[in-house]
mmCIF file of C-alpha atoms and ligand atoms in Angstrom:
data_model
loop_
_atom_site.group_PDB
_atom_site.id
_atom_site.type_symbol
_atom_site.label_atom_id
_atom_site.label_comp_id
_atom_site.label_asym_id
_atom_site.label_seq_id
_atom_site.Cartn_x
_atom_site.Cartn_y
_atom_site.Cartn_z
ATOM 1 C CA UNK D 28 9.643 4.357 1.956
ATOM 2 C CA UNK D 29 6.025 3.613 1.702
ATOM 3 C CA UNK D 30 6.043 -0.563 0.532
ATOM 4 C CA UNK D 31 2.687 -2.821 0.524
ATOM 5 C CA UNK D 32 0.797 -4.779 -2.711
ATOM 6 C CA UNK D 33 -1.577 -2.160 -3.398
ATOM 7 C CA UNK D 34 -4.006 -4.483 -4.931
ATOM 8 C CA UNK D 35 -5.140 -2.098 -5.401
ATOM 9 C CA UNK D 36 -3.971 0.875 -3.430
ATOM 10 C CA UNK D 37 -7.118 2.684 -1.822
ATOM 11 C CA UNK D 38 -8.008 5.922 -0.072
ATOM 12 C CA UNK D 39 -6.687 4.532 3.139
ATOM 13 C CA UNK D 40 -3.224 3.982 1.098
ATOM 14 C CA UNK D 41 -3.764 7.188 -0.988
ATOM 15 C CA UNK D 42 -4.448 8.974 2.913
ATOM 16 C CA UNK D 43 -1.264 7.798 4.518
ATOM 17 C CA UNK D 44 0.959 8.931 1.439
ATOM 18 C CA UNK D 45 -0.557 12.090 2.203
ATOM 19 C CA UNK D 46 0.582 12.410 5.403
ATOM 20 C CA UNK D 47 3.963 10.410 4.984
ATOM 21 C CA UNK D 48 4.485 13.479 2.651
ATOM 22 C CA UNK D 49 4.028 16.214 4.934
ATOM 23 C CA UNK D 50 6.229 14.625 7.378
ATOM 24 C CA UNK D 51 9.325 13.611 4.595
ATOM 25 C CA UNK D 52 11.031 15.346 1.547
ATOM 26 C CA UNK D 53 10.103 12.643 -0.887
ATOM 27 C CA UNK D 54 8.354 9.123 -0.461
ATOM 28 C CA UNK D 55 8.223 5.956 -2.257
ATOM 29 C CA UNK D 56 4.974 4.346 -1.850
ATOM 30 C CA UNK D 57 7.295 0.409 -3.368
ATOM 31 C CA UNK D 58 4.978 -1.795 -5.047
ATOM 32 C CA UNK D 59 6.099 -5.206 -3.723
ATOM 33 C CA UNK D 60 7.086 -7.900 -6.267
ATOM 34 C CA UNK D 61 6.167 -11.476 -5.344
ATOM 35 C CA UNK D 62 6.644 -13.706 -8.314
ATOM 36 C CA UNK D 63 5.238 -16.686 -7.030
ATOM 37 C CA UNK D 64 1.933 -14.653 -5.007
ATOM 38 C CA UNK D 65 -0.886 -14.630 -8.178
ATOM 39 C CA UNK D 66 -2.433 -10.624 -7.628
ATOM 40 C CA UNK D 67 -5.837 -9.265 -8.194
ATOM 41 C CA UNK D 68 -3.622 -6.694 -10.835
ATOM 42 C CA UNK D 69 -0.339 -7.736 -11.826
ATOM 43 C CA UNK D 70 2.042 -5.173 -10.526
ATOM 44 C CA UNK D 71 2.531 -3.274 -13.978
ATOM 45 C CA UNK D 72 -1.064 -2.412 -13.058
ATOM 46 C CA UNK D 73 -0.797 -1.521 -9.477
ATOM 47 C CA UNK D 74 1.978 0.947 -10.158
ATOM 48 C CA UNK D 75 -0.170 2.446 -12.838
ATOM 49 C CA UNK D 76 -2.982 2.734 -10.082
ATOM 50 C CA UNK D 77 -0.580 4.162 -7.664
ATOM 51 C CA UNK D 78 0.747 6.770 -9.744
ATOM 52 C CA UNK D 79 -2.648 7.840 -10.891
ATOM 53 C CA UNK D 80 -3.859 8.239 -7.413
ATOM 54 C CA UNK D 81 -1.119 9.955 -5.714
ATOM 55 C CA UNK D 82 -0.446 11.761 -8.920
ATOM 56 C CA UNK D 83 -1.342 14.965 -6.539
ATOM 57 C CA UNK D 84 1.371 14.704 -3.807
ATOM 58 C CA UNK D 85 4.304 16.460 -5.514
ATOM 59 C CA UNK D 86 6.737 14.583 -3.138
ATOM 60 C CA UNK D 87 5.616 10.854 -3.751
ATOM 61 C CA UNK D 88 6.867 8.541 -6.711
ATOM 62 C CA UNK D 89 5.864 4.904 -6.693
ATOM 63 C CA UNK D 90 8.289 2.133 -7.889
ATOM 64 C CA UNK D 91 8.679 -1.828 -7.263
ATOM 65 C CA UNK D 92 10.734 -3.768 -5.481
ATOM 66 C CA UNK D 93 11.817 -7.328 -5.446
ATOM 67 C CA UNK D 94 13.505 -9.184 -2.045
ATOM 68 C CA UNK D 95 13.610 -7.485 1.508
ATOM 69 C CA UNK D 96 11.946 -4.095 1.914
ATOM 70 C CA UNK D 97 15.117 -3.157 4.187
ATOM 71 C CA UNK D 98 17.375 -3.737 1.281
ATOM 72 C CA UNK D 99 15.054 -2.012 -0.989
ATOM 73 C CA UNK D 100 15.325 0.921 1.646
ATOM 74 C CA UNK D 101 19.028 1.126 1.208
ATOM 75 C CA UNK D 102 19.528 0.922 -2.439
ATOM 76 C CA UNK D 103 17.081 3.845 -2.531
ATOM 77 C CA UNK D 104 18.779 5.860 0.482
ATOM 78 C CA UNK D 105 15.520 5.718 2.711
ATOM 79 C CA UNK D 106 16.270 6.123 6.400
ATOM 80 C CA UNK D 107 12.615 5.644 6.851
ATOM 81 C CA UNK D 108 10.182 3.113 6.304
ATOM 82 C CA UNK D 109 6.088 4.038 6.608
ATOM 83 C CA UNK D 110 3.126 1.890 7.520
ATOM 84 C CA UNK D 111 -0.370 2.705 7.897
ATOM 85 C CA UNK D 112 -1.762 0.969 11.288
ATOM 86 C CA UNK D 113 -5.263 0.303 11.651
ATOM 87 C CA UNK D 114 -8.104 -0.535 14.009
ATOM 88 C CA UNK D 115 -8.885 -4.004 12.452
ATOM 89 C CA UNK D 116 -5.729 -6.212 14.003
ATOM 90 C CA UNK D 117 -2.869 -4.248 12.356
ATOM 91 C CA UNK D 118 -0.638 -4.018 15.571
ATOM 92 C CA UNK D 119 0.773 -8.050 16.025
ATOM 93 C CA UNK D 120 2.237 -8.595 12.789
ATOM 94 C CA UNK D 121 3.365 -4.937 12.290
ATOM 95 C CA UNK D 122 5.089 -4.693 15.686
ATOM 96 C CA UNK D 123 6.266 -8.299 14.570
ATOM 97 C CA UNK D 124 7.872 -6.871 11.064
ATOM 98 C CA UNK D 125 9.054 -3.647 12.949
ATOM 99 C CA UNK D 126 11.317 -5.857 14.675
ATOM 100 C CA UNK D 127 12.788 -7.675 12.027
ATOM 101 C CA UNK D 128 13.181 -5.118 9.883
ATOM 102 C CA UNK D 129 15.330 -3.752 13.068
ATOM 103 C CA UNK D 130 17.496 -6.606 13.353
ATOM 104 C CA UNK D 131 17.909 -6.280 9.829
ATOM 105 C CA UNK D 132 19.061 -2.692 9.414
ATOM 106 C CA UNK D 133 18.919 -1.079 12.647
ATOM 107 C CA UNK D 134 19.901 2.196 11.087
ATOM 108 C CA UNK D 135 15.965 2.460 9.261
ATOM 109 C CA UNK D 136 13.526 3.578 11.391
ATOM 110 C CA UNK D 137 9.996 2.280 10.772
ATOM 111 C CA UNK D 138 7.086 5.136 11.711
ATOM 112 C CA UNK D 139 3.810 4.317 12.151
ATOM 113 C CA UNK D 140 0.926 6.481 10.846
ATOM 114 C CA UNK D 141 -2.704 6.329 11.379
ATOM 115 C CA UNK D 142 -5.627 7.406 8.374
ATOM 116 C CA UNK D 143 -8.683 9.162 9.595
ATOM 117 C CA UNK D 144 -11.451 7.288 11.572
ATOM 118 C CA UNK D 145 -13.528 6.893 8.193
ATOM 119 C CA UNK D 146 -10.929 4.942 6.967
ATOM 120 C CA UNK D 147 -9.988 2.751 9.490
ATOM 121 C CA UNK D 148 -11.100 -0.288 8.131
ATOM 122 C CA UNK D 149 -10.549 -0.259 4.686
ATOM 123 C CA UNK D 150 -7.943 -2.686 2.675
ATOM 124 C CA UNK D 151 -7.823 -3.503 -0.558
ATOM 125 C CA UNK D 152 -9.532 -7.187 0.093
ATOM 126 C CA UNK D 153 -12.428 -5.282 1.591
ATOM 127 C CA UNK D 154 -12.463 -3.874 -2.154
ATOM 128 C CA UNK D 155 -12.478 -7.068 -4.294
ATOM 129 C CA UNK D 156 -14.401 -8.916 -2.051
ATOM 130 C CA UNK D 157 -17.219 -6.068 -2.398
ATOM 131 C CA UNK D 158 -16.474 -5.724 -6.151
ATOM 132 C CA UNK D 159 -16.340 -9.288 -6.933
ATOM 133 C CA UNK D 160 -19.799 -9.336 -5.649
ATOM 134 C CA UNK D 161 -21.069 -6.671 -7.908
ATOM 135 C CA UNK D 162 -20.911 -4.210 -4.820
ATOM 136 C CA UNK D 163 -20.254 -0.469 -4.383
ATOM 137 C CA UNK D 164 -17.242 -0.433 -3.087
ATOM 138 C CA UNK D 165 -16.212 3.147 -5.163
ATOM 139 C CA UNK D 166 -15.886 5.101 -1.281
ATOM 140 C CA UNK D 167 -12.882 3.045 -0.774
ATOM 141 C CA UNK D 168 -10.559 3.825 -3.971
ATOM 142 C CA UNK D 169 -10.113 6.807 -6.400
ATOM 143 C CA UNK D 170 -11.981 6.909 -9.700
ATOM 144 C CA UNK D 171 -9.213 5.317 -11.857
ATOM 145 C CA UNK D 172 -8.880 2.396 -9.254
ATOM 146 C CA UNK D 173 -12.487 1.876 -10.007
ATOM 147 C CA UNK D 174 -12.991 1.914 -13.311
ATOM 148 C CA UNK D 175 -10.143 -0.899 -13.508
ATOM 149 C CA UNK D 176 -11.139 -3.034 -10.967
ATOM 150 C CA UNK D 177 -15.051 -3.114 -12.590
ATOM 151 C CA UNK D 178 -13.583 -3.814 -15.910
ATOM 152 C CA UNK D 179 -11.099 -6.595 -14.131
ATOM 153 C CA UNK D 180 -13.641 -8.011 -12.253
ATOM 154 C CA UNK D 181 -16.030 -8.302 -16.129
ATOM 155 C CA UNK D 182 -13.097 -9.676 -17.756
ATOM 156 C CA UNK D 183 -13.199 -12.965 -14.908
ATOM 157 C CA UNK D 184 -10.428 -15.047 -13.966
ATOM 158 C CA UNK D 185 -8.168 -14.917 -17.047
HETATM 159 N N1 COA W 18 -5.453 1.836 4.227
HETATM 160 C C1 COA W 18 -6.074 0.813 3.669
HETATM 161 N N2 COA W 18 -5.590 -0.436 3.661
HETATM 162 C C2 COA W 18 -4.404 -0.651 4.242
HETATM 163 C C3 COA W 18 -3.693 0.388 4.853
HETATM 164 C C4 COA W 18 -4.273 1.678 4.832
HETATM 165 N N3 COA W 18 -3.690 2.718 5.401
HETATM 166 N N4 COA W 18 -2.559 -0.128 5.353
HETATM 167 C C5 COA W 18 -2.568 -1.431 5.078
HETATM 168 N N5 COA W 18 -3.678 -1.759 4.400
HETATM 169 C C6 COA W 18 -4.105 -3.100 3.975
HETATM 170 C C7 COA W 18 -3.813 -3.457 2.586
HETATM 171 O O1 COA W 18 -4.828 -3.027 1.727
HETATM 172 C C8 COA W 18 -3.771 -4.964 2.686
HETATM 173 O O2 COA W 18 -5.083 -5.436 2.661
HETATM 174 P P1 COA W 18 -5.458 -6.904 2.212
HETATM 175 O O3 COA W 18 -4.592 -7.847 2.989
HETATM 176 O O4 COA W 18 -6.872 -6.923 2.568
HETATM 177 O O5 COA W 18 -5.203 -6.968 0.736
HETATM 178 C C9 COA W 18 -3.223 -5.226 4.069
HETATM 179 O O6 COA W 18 -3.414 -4.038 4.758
HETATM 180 C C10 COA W 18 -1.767 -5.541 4.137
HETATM 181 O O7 COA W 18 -1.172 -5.005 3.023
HETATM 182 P P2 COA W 18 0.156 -4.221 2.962
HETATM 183 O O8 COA W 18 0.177 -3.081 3.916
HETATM 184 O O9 COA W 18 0.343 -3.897 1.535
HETATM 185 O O10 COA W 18 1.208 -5.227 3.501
HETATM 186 P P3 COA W 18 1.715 -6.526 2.870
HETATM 187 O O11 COA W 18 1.833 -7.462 4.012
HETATM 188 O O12 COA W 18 0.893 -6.969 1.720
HETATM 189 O O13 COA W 18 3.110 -6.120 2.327
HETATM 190 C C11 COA W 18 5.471 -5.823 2.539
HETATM 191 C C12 COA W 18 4.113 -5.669 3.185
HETATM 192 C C13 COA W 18 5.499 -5.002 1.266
HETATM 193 C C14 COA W 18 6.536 -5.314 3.476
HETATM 194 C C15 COA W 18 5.710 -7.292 2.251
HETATM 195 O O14 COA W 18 4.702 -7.858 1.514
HETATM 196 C C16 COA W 18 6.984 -7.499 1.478
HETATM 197 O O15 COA W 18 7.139 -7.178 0.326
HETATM 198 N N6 COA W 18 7.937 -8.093 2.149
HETATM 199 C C17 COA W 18 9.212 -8.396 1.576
HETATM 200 C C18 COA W 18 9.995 -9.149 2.611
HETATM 201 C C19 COA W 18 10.303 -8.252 3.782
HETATM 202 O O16 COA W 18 11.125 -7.370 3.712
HETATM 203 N N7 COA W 18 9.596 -8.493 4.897
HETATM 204 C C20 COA W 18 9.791 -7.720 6.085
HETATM 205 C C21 COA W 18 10.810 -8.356 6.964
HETATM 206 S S1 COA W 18 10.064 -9.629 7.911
#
């Protein structure tokens, strides 16, 4: 079990799928769904995104979840949860959620995995904050991911 907002999901995201999926059988990068948290996409869109850009990695579905990621794990029979872990200040509050996920459901093991030095410091704010700026920030996502955020970032705030 992959889980995150992907909003949007980038090459960084796109990278650690990649690698979650030569490790596991199958993966589910889990779109998380915060009703009251007001997204860049809503999550409709950010699934769409996700499956588009991991459309390549025969293993990996994408689907949403609602609640605790642990619980999500279970109903879904994942003994493993995924996170990406970066340069830029990743290790505190994902040791931190390690943890509790532990002393939630000590039977899922979290695994941490680590992209490629180019993309070390990429995140999906990195990505609107460039776009919303009129930016190039296409390096960072896959073509699909691009087009929509340029044509979400014309549209405005709706
Ligand atoms: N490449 C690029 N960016 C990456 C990345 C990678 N490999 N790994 C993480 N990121 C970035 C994301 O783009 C995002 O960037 P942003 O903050 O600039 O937008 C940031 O890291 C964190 O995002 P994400 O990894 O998606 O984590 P999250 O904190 O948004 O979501 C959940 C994590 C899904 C577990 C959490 O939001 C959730 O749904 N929790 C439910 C409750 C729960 O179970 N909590 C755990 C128990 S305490």
């Amino acid at each position: 079990m992959y889980p995150g907002s992907f909003d949007p999901i980038t090459l960084g995201h796109v990278d650690i799928t990649e690698r979650a999926a030569r490790l596991f059988d199958r993966v589910i990068l889990a779109v998380g769904r915060h009703p009251s948290k007001r997204g860049f996409f809503d999550v409709d869109e950010r699934i769409r995104l996700a499956e588009l850009s991991i459309a390549h990695v025969p293993n990996a579905t994408v689907s949403s979840f609602s609640g605790l990621v642990v619980e999500f794990c279970r109903a879904q029979g994942a003994r493993i949860l995924v996170r990406g872990l970066r340069a830029t200040g990743d290790f505190e509050p994902e040791f931190q959620m390690g943890l509790a996920n532990r002393d939630l459901a000590p039977e899922i093991e979290t695994v941490f995995l680590i992209p490629p030095a180019s993309h070390m410091y990429v995140s999906s704010s990195l990505v609107r904050e460039i776009a919303g700026h009129r930016g190039d920030f296409t390096r960072y996502v896959s073509d699909v991911v691009a087009d929509a955020v340029r044509a979400r970032v014309r549209a405005g705030d709706p």
